[in-house]
């Protein structure tokens, strides 16, 4: 029997936003603020639970991109997408891509909980708590993309609940 793989063409996401940012602490802060500003433009004001969760999650991979994923002379990329071209139409996806291929988190491993007096190590705990799911993907030529998805549920419309 000869089987063929037929590509499925998904519709384009309703909203897409991409920005290159410098691999500096200022760039990481700017990623969080830029995400909040873009979500507000799409209908989620800064004090909305979706915007607050996304802003908090963007901060973690952006900080890691400039701390652990920095490659001299290379920027990192922030990308925001809202369905239906995603796995589920009611999904908001955040992607932070850097040019460094090493040191990647493992989404299949349990996220270690840091000691109460630890000065770092809480970022992935936060991501896992706020995002519906998250993961890491290789980039085409170099580096990695850390992504997180948020289930939007029944929010929507012109009531400030989102697109």
mmCIF file of C-alpha atoms in Angstrom:
data_model
loop_
_atom_site.group_PDB
_atom_site.id
_atom_site.type_symbol
_atom_site.label_atom_id
_atom_site.label_comp_id
_atom_site.label_asym_id
_atom_site.label_seq_id
_atom_site.Cartn_x
_atom_site.Cartn_y
_atom_site.Cartn_z
ATOM 1 C CA UNK A 1 0.000 0.000 0.000
ATOM 2 C CA UNK A 2 1.349 3.389 -0.964
ATOM 3 C CA UNK A 3 0.405 6.099 1.516
ATOM 4 C CA UNK A 4 0.884 9.762 0.926
ATOM 5 C CA UNK A 5 1.219 12.553 3.386
ATOM 6 C CA UNK A 6 -1.136 15.310 2.438
ATOM 7 C CA UNK A 7 -0.147 18.664 3.905
ATOM 8 C CA UNK A 8 -2.844 20.404 5.859
ATOM 9 C CA UNK A 9 -2.943 24.110 5.305
ATOM 10 C CA UNK A 10 -3.873 25.981 8.449
ATOM 11 C CA UNK A 11 -5.319 29.455 8.256
ATOM 12 C CA UNK A 12 -2.994 32.301 9.131
ATOM 13 C CA UNK A 13 -3.107 33.465 12.747
ATOM 14 C CA UNK A 14 -5.589 36.239 13.428
ATOM 15 C CA UNK A 15 -2.830 38.415 14.885
ATOM 16 C CA UNK A 16 0.942 38.191 14.532
ATOM 17 C CA UNK A 17 3.583 40.487 15.992
ATOM 18 C CA UNK A 18 7.363 40.110 15.688
ATOM 19 C CA UNK A 19 10.119 42.328 17.069
ATOM 20 C CA UNK A 20 13.918 42.003 17.206
ATOM 21 C CA UNK A 21 15.393 43.270 20.463
ATOM 22 C CA UNK A 22 18.971 43.810 21.632
ATOM 23 C CA UNK A 23 20.480 41.052 23.764
ATOM 24 C CA UNK A 24 20.868 43.322 26.778
ATOM 25 C CA UNK A 25 19.010 43.674 30.096
ATOM 26 C CA UNK A 26 17.275 46.708 28.577
ATOM 27 C CA UNK A 27 16.162 44.504 25.654
ATOM 28 C CA UNK A 28 14.653 41.945 28.032
ATOM 29 C CA UNK A 29 12.717 44.657 29.874
ATOM 30 C CA UNK A 30 11.639 46.142 26.551
ATOM 31 C CA UNK A 31 10.315 42.707 25.444
ATOM 32 C CA UNK A 32 7.973 42.567 28.439
ATOM 33 C CA UNK A 33 6.748 46.136 27.916
ATOM 34 C CA UNK A 34 6.375 45.617 24.154
ATOM 35 C CA UNK A 35 4.293 42.473 24.689
ATOM 36 C CA UNK A 36 1.990 44.337 27.088
ATOM 37 C CA UNK A 37 1.624 47.237 24.641
ATOM 38 C CA UNK A 38 0.837 44.908 21.731
ATOM 39 C CA UNK A 39 -1.709 42.931 23.718
ATOM 40 C CA UNK A 40 -3.414 46.201 24.671
ATOM 41 C CA UNK A 41 -3.603 47.079 20.972
ATOM 42 C CA UNK A 42 -5.279 43.714 20.364
ATOM 43 C CA UNK A 43 -7.858 44.268 23.105
ATOM 44 C CA UNK A 44 -6.267 43.009 26.328
ATOM 45 C CA UNK A 45 -5.550 46.024 28.560
ATOM 46 C CA UNK A 46 -2.454 45.858 30.765
ATOM 47 C CA UNK A 47 -4.494 44.995 33.867
ATOM 48 C CA UNK A 48 -6.315 42.087 32.148
ATOM 49 C CA UNK A 49 -5.335 38.649 33.476
ATOM 50 C CA UNK A 50 -4.170 37.488 30.010
ATOM 51 C CA UNK A 51 -1.912 40.531 29.561
ATOM 52 C CA UNK A 52 -0.493 40.178 33.073
ATOM 53 C CA UNK A 53 0.239 36.464 32.606
ATOM 54 C CA UNK A 54 1.809 36.956 29.173
ATOM 55 C CA UNK A 55 3.956 39.850 30.392
ATOM 56 C CA UNK A 56 5.230 37.790 33.314
ATOM 57 C CA UNK A 57 5.996 34.815 31.071
ATOM 58 C CA UNK A 58 7.700 36.918 28.359
ATOM 59 C CA UNK A 59 10.044 38.289 31.018
ATOM 60 C CA UNK A 60 11.486 34.835 31.799
ATOM 61 C CA UNK A 61 12.662 33.608 28.362
ATOM 62 C CA UNK A 62 13.671 37.157 27.430
ATOM 63 C CA UNK A 63 15.885 37.393 30.525
ATOM 64 C CA UNK A 64 17.322 33.963 29.748
ATOM 65 C CA UNK A 65 17.919 34.959 26.110
ATOM 66 C CA UNK A 66 20.090 37.884 27.181
ATOM 67 C CA UNK A 67 21.770 36.027 30.065
ATOM 68 C CA UNK A 68 22.324 32.512 28.732
ATOM 69 C CA UNK A 69 21.453 32.741 25.025
ATOM 70 C CA UNK A 70 23.412 35.830 24.103
ATOM 71 C CA UNK A 71 25.622 35.663 21.017
ATOM 72 C CA UNK A 72 27.752 38.755 20.386
ATOM 73 C CA UNK A 73 26.261 40.939 17.683
ATOM 74 C CA UNK A 74 22.972 39.006 17.563
ATOM 75 C CA UNK A 75 19.546 40.099 18.739
ATOM 76 C CA UNK A 76 16.765 37.975 20.174
ATOM 77 C CA UNK A 77 13.256 37.824 18.753
ATOM 78 C CA UNK A 78 9.882 38.242 20.423
ATOM 79 C CA UNK A 79 6.871 36.869 18.565
ATOM 80 C CA UNK A 80 3.205 36.889 19.593
ATOM 81 C CA UNK A 81 0.516 34.971 17.720
ATOM 82 C CA UNK A 82 -3.209 34.560 18.277
ATOM 83 C CA UNK A 83 -5.079 31.574 16.602
ATOM 84 C CA UNK A 84 -6.638 30.147 14.435
ATOM 85 C CA UNK A 85 -3.478 29.000 12.635
ATOM 86 C CA UNK A 86 -2.234 27.518 15.875
ATOM 87 C CA UNK A 87 -3.000 24.108 17.310
ATOM 88 C CA UNK A 88 -6.193 25.527 18.815
ATOM 89 C CA UNK A 89 -8.007 28.633 17.572
ATOM 90 C CA UNK A 90 -8.450 30.007 21.095
ATOM 91 C CA UNK A 91 -4.718 30.156 21.828
ATOM 92 C CA UNK A 92 -2.247 32.965 22.302
ATOM 93 C CA UNK A 93 1.344 31.871 21.690
ATOM 94 C CA UNK A 94 4.478 33.658 22.884
ATOM 95 C CA UNK A 95 7.869 32.853 21.342
ATOM 96 C CA UNK A 96 11.295 34.136 22.376
ATOM 97 C CA UNK A 97 14.104 33.044 20.077
ATOM 98 C CA UNK A 98 17.834 33.487 20.570
ATOM 99 C CA UNK A 99 20.883 32.558 18.489
ATOM 100 C CA UNK A 100 22.524 30.283 21.083
ATOM 101 C CA UNK A 101 21.826 26.581 20.635
ATOM 102 C CA UNK A 102 22.995 25.432 24.060
ATOM 103 C CA UNK A 103 21.496 25.529 27.535
ATOM 104 C CA UNK A 104 17.875 24.759 26.861
ATOM 105 C CA UNK A 105 15.163 23.959 29.376
ATOM 106 C CA UNK A 106 13.522 20.526 29.180
ATOM 107 C CA UNK A 107 9.723 20.849 29.207
ATOM 108 C CA UNK A 108 9.327 17.097 29.831
ATOM 109 C CA UNK A 109 11.331 17.169 33.071
ATOM 110 C CA UNK A 110 9.780 18.293 36.339
ATOM 111 C CA UNK A 111 10.539 21.936 37.002
ATOM 112 C CA UNK A 112 12.739 22.087 40.097
ATOM 113 C CA UNK A 113 11.421 24.290 42.868
ATOM 114 C CA UNK A 114 14.207 26.476 44.252
ATOM 115 C CA UNK A 115 14.992 26.811 47.934
ATOM 116 C CA UNK A 116 13.141 29.670 49.647
ATOM 117 C CA UNK A 117 16.397 31.627 50.044
ATOM 118 C CA UNK A 118 17.593 31.036 46.448
ATOM 119 C CA UNK A 119 18.230 34.174 44.420
ATOM 120 C CA UNK A 120 17.236 32.606 41.081
ATOM 121 C CA UNK A 121 15.511 29.593 39.583
ATOM 122 C CA UNK A 122 11.878 30.649 39.793
ATOM 123 C CA UNK A 123 11.371 31.567 36.144
ATOM 124 C CA UNK A 124 10.268 28.183 34.813
ATOM 125 C CA UNK A 125 8.096 27.649 37.884
ATOM 126 C CA UNK A 126 6.301 30.852 36.891
ATOM 127 C CA UNK A 127 6.044 29.826 33.220
ATOM 128 C CA UNK A 128 4.639 26.421 34.120
ATOM 129 C CA UNK A 129 2.109 27.957 36.515
ATOM 130 C CA UNK A 130 0.812 30.614 34.103
ATOM 131 C CA UNK A 131 0.987 28.989 30.647
ATOM 132 C CA UNK A 132 -1.281 26.186 29.439
ATOM 133 C CA UNK A 133 1.823 24.533 27.941
ATOM 134 C CA UNK A 134 5.354 25.457 26.961
ATOM 135 C CA UNK A 135 8.317 24.008 25.132
ATOM 136 C CA UNK A 136 11.536 24.541 23.225
ATOM 137 C CA UNK A 137 12.138 24.196 19.484
ATOM 138 C CA UNK A 138 15.284 24.390 17.378
ATOM 139 C CA UNK A 139 15.577 27.349 15.031
ATOM 140 C CA UNK A 140 16.266 26.691 11.356
ATOM 141 C CA UNK A 141 19.905 27.793 11.241
ATOM 142 C CA UNK A 142 20.993 28.363 14.802
ATOM 143 C CA UNK A 143 19.622 28.799 18.253
ATOM 144 C CA UNK A 144 16.363 27.905 19.908
ATOM 145 C CA UNK A 145 12.867 29.209 20.469
ATOM 146 C CA UNK A 146 11.225 28.985 23.877
ATOM 147 C CA UNK A 147 7.467 29.157 23.498
ATOM 148 C CA UNK A 148 4.460 29.265 25.785
ATOM 149 C CA UNK A 149 0.782 29.014 24.962
ATOM 150 C CA UNK A 150 -2.182 30.495 26.797
ATOM 151 C CA UNK A 151 -5.714 29.131 26.466
ATOM 152 C CA UNK A 152 -8.037 32.052 25.876
ATOM 153 C CA UNK A 153 -11.238 30.121 26.564
ATOM 154 C CA UNK A 154 -14.434 31.994 25.879
ATOM 155 C CA UNK A 155 -12.900 35.465 26.131
ATOM 156 C CA UNK A 156 -13.338 37.653 23.138
ATOM 157 C CA UNK A 157 -15.350 40.355 21.563
ATOM 158 C CA UNK A 158 -15.266 44.063 22.144
ATOM 159 C CA UNK A 159 -15.593 43.878 25.919
ATOM 160 C CA UNK A 160 -11.861 44.149 26.601
ATOM 161 C CA UNK A 161 -11.654 40.358 26.879
ATOM 162 C CA UNK A 162 -9.470 40.093 23.813
ATOM 163 C CA UNK A 163 -9.833 39.690 20.088
#
